[in-house]
Amino acid sequence: MFRRIFNVITYYIIANKLHRRKVPILPKIICKLMKWTFACNIPYTATIHRSVIFPHNALGVVIGHDTVIGENTRILQNVTIGGRSGIRANPVIGSNVLIGAGACVLGDVKIGNGAKIGANAVVITDVPDNAIAVGVPARVIIK
């Protein structure tokens, strides 16, 4: 019970709802609390489905402001998801995706439903549905 109440996604949902209701300072305070408590940077302006799973309580996870993450996605520790080179174009991640530890998903890319991103992969191009992407830069090995 205690673990379900005090996890990253709960804090994100509260901050996001407050932001959508135009409450001025509270969402920022909650994000700072998340940063101090869980060592992650998950902005309240991102669109993250409530069923997203952070198995290691989002340890070291950094997510960009306009990122979209679909349902039942698993994001392991030290993952970076966001824009690149100052361009405010963030990734769109589909449903049922697995993003391995240390992976980076950067720029205006789309990750298809059911895709898997390998550990320490750097994704800078689109990944189709049900594909596996590994390497630096990531390439699709199974479609």
PDB file of C-alpha atoms in Angstrom:
ATOM      1  CA  MET A   1       0.000   0.000   0.000  1.00  0.00           C
ATOM      2  CA  PHE A   2       2.710   2.477   1.015  1.00  0.00           C
ATOM      3  CA  ARG A   3       4.705   1.724  -2.141  1.00  0.00           C
ATOM      4  CA  ARG A   4       1.682   2.372  -4.375  1.00  0.00           C
ATOM      5  CA  ILE A   5       0.932   5.738  -2.809  1.00  0.00           C
ATOM      6  CA  PHE A   6       4.442   7.150  -2.858  1.00  0.00           C
ATOM      7  CA  ASN A   7       5.693   6.432  -6.362  1.00  0.00           C
ATOM      8  CA  VAL A   8       6.717   8.662  -9.245  1.00  0.00           C
ATOM      9  CA  ILE A   9       3.627   8.198 -11.399  1.00  0.00           C
ATOM     10  CA  THR A  10       1.336   9.247  -8.525  1.00  0.00           C
ATOM     11  CA  TYR A  11       3.265  12.484  -8.044  1.00  0.00           C
ATOM     12  CA  TYR A  12       3.242  13.094 -11.810  1.00  0.00           C
ATOM     13  CA  ILE A  13      -0.545  12.576 -12.059  1.00  0.00           C
ATOM     14  CA  ILE A  14      -1.183  15.026  -9.219  1.00  0.00           C
ATOM     15  CA  ALA A  15       1.143  17.663 -10.693  1.00  0.00           C
ATOM     16  CA  ASN A  16      -0.312  17.205 -14.190  1.00  0.00           C
ATOM     17  CA  LYS A  17      -3.910  17.578 -12.960  1.00  0.00           C
ATOM     18  CA  LEU A  18      -2.991  20.720 -11.029  1.00  0.00           C
ATOM     19  CA  HIS A  19      -1.238  22.120 -14.117  1.00  0.00           C
ATOM     20  CA  ARG A  20      -4.301  21.445 -16.316  1.00  0.00           C
ATOM     21  CA  ARG A  21      -6.470  23.237 -13.750  1.00  0.00           C
ATOM     22  CA  LYS A  22      -4.064  26.208 -13.962  1.00  0.00           C
ATOM     23  CA  VAL A  23      -2.862  26.046 -10.354  1.00  0.00           C
ATOM     24  CA  PRO A  24       0.278  28.213 -10.533  1.00  0.00           C
ATOM     25  CA  ILE A  25       3.045  27.080  -8.151  1.00  0.00           C
ATOM     26  CA  LEU A  26       2.067  23.682  -6.741  1.00  0.00           C
ATOM     27  CA  PRO A  27       2.984  21.574  -9.842  1.00  0.00           C
ATOM     28  CA  LYS A  28       6.503  23.030  -9.805  1.00  0.00           C
ATOM     29  CA  ILE A  29       6.883  22.237  -6.114  1.00  0.00           C
ATOM     30  CA  ILE A  30       5.739  18.651  -6.691  1.00  0.00           C
ATOM     31  CA  CYS A  31       8.258  18.256  -9.549  1.00  0.00           C
ATOM     32  CA  LYS A  32      11.048  19.553  -7.320  1.00  0.00           C
ATOM     33  CA  LEU A  33       9.955  17.070  -4.644  1.00  0.00           C
ATOM     34  CA  MET A  34      10.086  14.259  -7.229  1.00  0.00           C
ATOM     35  CA  LYS A  35      13.567  15.373  -8.266  1.00  0.00           C
ATOM     36  CA  TRP A  36      14.855  15.341  -4.678  1.00  0.00           C
ATOM     37  CA  THR A  37      13.063  12.169  -3.628  1.00  0.00           C
ATOM     38  CA  PHE A  38      13.474   9.934  -6.682  1.00  0.00           C
ATOM     39  CA  ALA A  39      16.451  11.532  -8.525  1.00  0.00           C
ATOM     40  CA  CYS A  40      14.436  11.949 -11.710  1.00  0.00           C
ATOM     41  CA  ASN A  41      13.191  14.793 -13.886  1.00  0.00           C
ATOM     42  CA  ILE A  42       9.653  14.145 -15.091  1.00  0.00           C
ATOM     43  CA  PRO A  43       7.855  17.389 -15.996  1.00  0.00           C
ATOM     44  CA  TYR A  44       4.151  17.861 -15.355  1.00  0.00           C
ATOM     45  CA  THR A  45       3.755  19.163 -18.945  1.00  0.00           C
ATOM     46  CA  ALA A  46       4.582  15.773 -20.515  1.00  0.00           C
ATOM     47  CA  THR A  47       1.725  13.469 -21.519  1.00  0.00           C
ATOM     48  CA  ILE A  48       2.293  10.179 -19.712  1.00  0.00           C
ATOM     49  CA  HIS A  49      -0.389   7.510 -19.374  1.00  0.00           C
ATOM     50  CA  ARG A  50      -1.119   6.509 -15.800  1.00  0.00           C
ATOM     51  CA  SER A  51      -0.323   2.844 -16.517  1.00  0.00           C
ATOM     52  CA  VAL A  52       3.338   3.588 -17.360  1.00  0.00           C
ATOM     53  CA  ILE A  53       5.633   1.520 -15.162  1.00  0.00           C
ATOM     54  CA  PHE A  54       8.921   2.711 -13.678  1.00  0.00           C
ATOM     55  CA  PRO A  55      10.303  -0.507 -12.104  1.00  0.00           C
ATOM     56  CA  HIS A  56      13.108   1.312 -10.287  1.00  0.00           C
ATOM     57  CA  ASN A  57      10.981   4.312  -9.270  1.00  0.00           C
ATOM     58  CA  ALA A  58      12.345   6.323 -12.217  1.00  0.00           C
ATOM     59  CA  LEU A  59      15.872   6.443 -10.830  1.00  0.00           C
ATOM     60  CA  GLY A  60      17.833   8.795 -13.101  1.00  0.00           C
ATOM     61  CA  VAL A  61      15.040   9.127 -15.672  1.00  0.00           C
ATOM     62  CA  VAL A  62      14.876  12.415 -17.601  1.00  0.00           C
ATOM     63  CA  ILE A  63      11.841  13.165 -19.778  1.00  0.00           C
ATOM     64  CA  GLY A  64      11.306  16.169 -22.065  1.00  0.00           C
ATOM     65  CA  HIS A  65       8.467  18.627 -21.604  1.00  0.00           C
ATOM     66  CA  ASP A  66       6.335  17.733 -24.652  1.00  0.00           C
ATOM     67  CA  THR A  67       6.964  13.991 -24.681  1.00  0.00           C
ATOM     68  CA  VAL A  68       4.019  11.615 -25.155  1.00  0.00           C
ATOM     69  CA  ILE A  69       4.212   8.138 -23.596  1.00  0.00           C
ATOM     70  CA  GLY A  70       1.489   5.532 -24.219  1.00  0.00           C
ATOM     71  CA  GLU A  71      -0.043   3.012 -21.872  1.00  0.00           C
ATOM     72  CA  ASN A  72       1.695  -0.013 -20.294  1.00  0.00           C
ATOM     73  CA  THR A  73       5.139   1.258 -21.248  1.00  0.00           C
ATOM     74  CA  ARG A  74       8.034   0.127 -19.026  1.00  0.00           C
ATOM     75  CA  ILE A  75      10.881   2.576 -18.547  1.00  0.00           C
ATOM     76  CA  LEU A  76      13.940   1.280 -16.710  1.00  0.00           C
ATOM     77  CA  GLN A  77      16.552   3.344 -14.819  1.00  0.00           C
ATOM     78  CA  ASN A  78      18.740   6.128 -16.291  1.00  0.00           C
ATOM     79  CA  VAL A  79      16.647   6.595 -19.447  1.00  0.00           C
ATOM     80  CA  THR A  80      16.652   9.938 -21.275  1.00  0.00           C
ATOM     81  CA  ILE A  81      13.662  10.837 -23.442  1.00  0.00           C
ATOM     82  CA  GLY A  82      13.605  14.277 -25.005  1.00  0.00           C
ATOM     83  CA  GLY A  83      14.626  16.735 -27.681  1.00  0.00           C
ATOM     84  CA  ARG A  84      18.064  17.168 -29.159  1.00  0.00           C
ATOM     85  CA  SER A  85      20.259  20.107 -30.098  1.00  0.00           C
ATOM     86  CA  GLY A  86      17.916  22.760 -28.765  1.00  0.00           C
ATOM     87  CA  ILE A  87      15.025  21.725 -31.035  1.00  0.00           C
ATOM     88  CA  ARG A  88      11.771  21.421 -29.080  1.00  0.00           C
ATOM     89  CA  ALA A  89      10.610  18.278 -30.815  1.00  0.00           C
ATOM     90  CA  ASN A  90      10.146  15.454 -28.352  1.00  0.00           C
ATOM     91  CA  PRO A  91       9.479  11.751 -28.949  1.00  0.00           C
ATOM     92  CA  VAL A  92       6.101  10.055 -29.160  1.00  0.00           C
ATOM     93  CA  ILE A  93       6.225   6.599 -27.592  1.00  0.00           C
ATOM     94  CA  GLY A  94       3.472   4.084 -28.288  1.00  0.00           C
ATOM     95  CA  SER A  95       1.807   1.551 -26.020  1.00  0.00           C
ATOM     96  CA  ASN A  96       3.400  -1.602 -24.550  1.00  0.00           C
ATOM     97  CA  VAL A  97       6.946  -0.387 -25.212  1.00  0.00           C
ATOM     98  CA  LEU A  98       9.993  -1.501 -23.198  1.00  0.00           C
ATOM     99  CA  ILE A  99      12.863   0.976 -22.892  1.00  0.00           C
ATOM    100  CA  GLY A 100      16.020  -0.618 -21.490  1.00  0.00           C
ATOM    101  CA  ALA A 101      18.358   0.808 -18.860  1.00  0.00           C
ATOM    102  CA  GLY A 102      20.451   3.776 -19.963  1.00  0.00           C
ATOM    103  CA  ALA A 103      18.706   4.166 -23.319  1.00  0.00           C
ATOM    104  CA  CYS A 104      18.284   7.575 -24.967  1.00  0.00           C
ATOM    105  CA  VAL A 105      15.340   8.407 -27.217  1.00  0.00           C
ATOM    106  CA  LEU A 106      16.145  11.781 -28.731  1.00  0.00           C
ATOM    107  CA  GLY A 107      14.466  14.184 -31.130  1.00  0.00           C
ATOM    108  CA  ASP A 108      11.275  14.060 -33.140  1.00  0.00           C
ATOM    109  CA  VAL A 109      10.976  10.264 -33.316  1.00  0.00           C
ATOM    110  CA  LYS A 110       8.069   7.874 -33.049  1.00  0.00           C
ATOM    111  CA  ILE A 111       8.394   4.550 -31.238  1.00  0.00           C
ATOM    112  CA  GLY A 112       5.747   2.083 -32.406  1.00  0.00           C
ATOM    113  CA  ASN A 113       3.456  -0.021 -30.249  1.00  0.00           C
ATOM    114  CA  GLY A 114       5.094  -3.099 -28.745  1.00  0.00           C
ATOM    115  CA  ALA A 115       8.627  -1.985 -29.643  1.00  0.00           C
ATOM    116  CA  LYS A 116      11.646  -2.766 -27.488  1.00  0.00           C
ATOM    117  CA  ILE A 117      14.634  -0.460 -27.066  1.00  0.00           C
ATOM    118  CA  GLY A 118      17.811  -2.179 -25.884  1.00  0.00           C
ATOM    119  CA  ALA A 119      19.923  -1.064 -22.949  1.00  0.00           C
ATOM    120  CA  ASN A 120      22.192   1.924 -23.699  1.00  0.00           C
ATOM    121  CA  ALA A 121      20.726   2.330 -27.207  1.00  0.00           C
ATOM    122  CA  VAL A 122      20.572   5.831 -28.691  1.00  0.00           C
ATOM    123  CA  VAL A 123      17.404   6.136 -30.782  1.00  0.00           C
ATOM    124  CA  ILE A 124      17.383   9.054 -33.253  1.00  0.00           C
ATOM    125  CA  THR A 125      15.152   7.556 -35.974  1.00  0.00           C
ATOM    126  CA  ASP A 126      11.650   6.086 -35.905  1.00  0.00           C
ATOM    127  CA  VAL A 127      11.149   2.516 -34.659  1.00  0.00           C
ATOM    128  CA  PRO A 128       8.227   0.582 -36.213  1.00  0.00           C
ATOM    129  CA  ASP A 129       5.621  -1.433 -34.296  1.00  0.00           C
ATOM    130  CA  ASN A 130       6.858  -4.630 -32.590  1.00  0.00           C
ATOM    131  CA  ALA A 131      10.494  -3.986 -33.568  1.00  0.00           C
ATOM    132  CA  ILE A 132      13.652  -4.279 -31.497  1.00  0.00           C
ATOM    133  CA  ALA A 133      16.198  -1.452 -31.719  1.00  0.00           C
ATOM    134  CA  VAL A 134      19.743  -1.703 -30.309  1.00  0.00           C
ATOM    135  CA  GLY A 135      23.096   0.026 -30.659  1.00  0.00           C
ATOM    136  CA  VAL A 136      24.568   3.496 -30.961  1.00  0.00           C
ATOM    137  CA  PRO A 137      22.949   4.870 -33.024  1.00  0.00           C
ATOM    138  CA  ALA A 138      20.091   2.410 -32.695  1.00  0.00           C
ATOM    139  CA  ARG A 139      19.174   0.225 -35.621  1.00  0.00           C
ATOM    140  CA  VAL A 140      16.238  -2.116 -35.960  1.00  0.00           C
ATOM    141  CA  ILE A 141      17.328  -5.746 -35.771  1.00  0.00           C
ATOM    142  CA  ILE A 142      13.930  -7.482 -35.763  1.00  0.00           C
ATOM    143  CA  LYS A 143      10.716  -6.215 -37.361  1.00  0.00           C
TER     144      LYS A 143
END
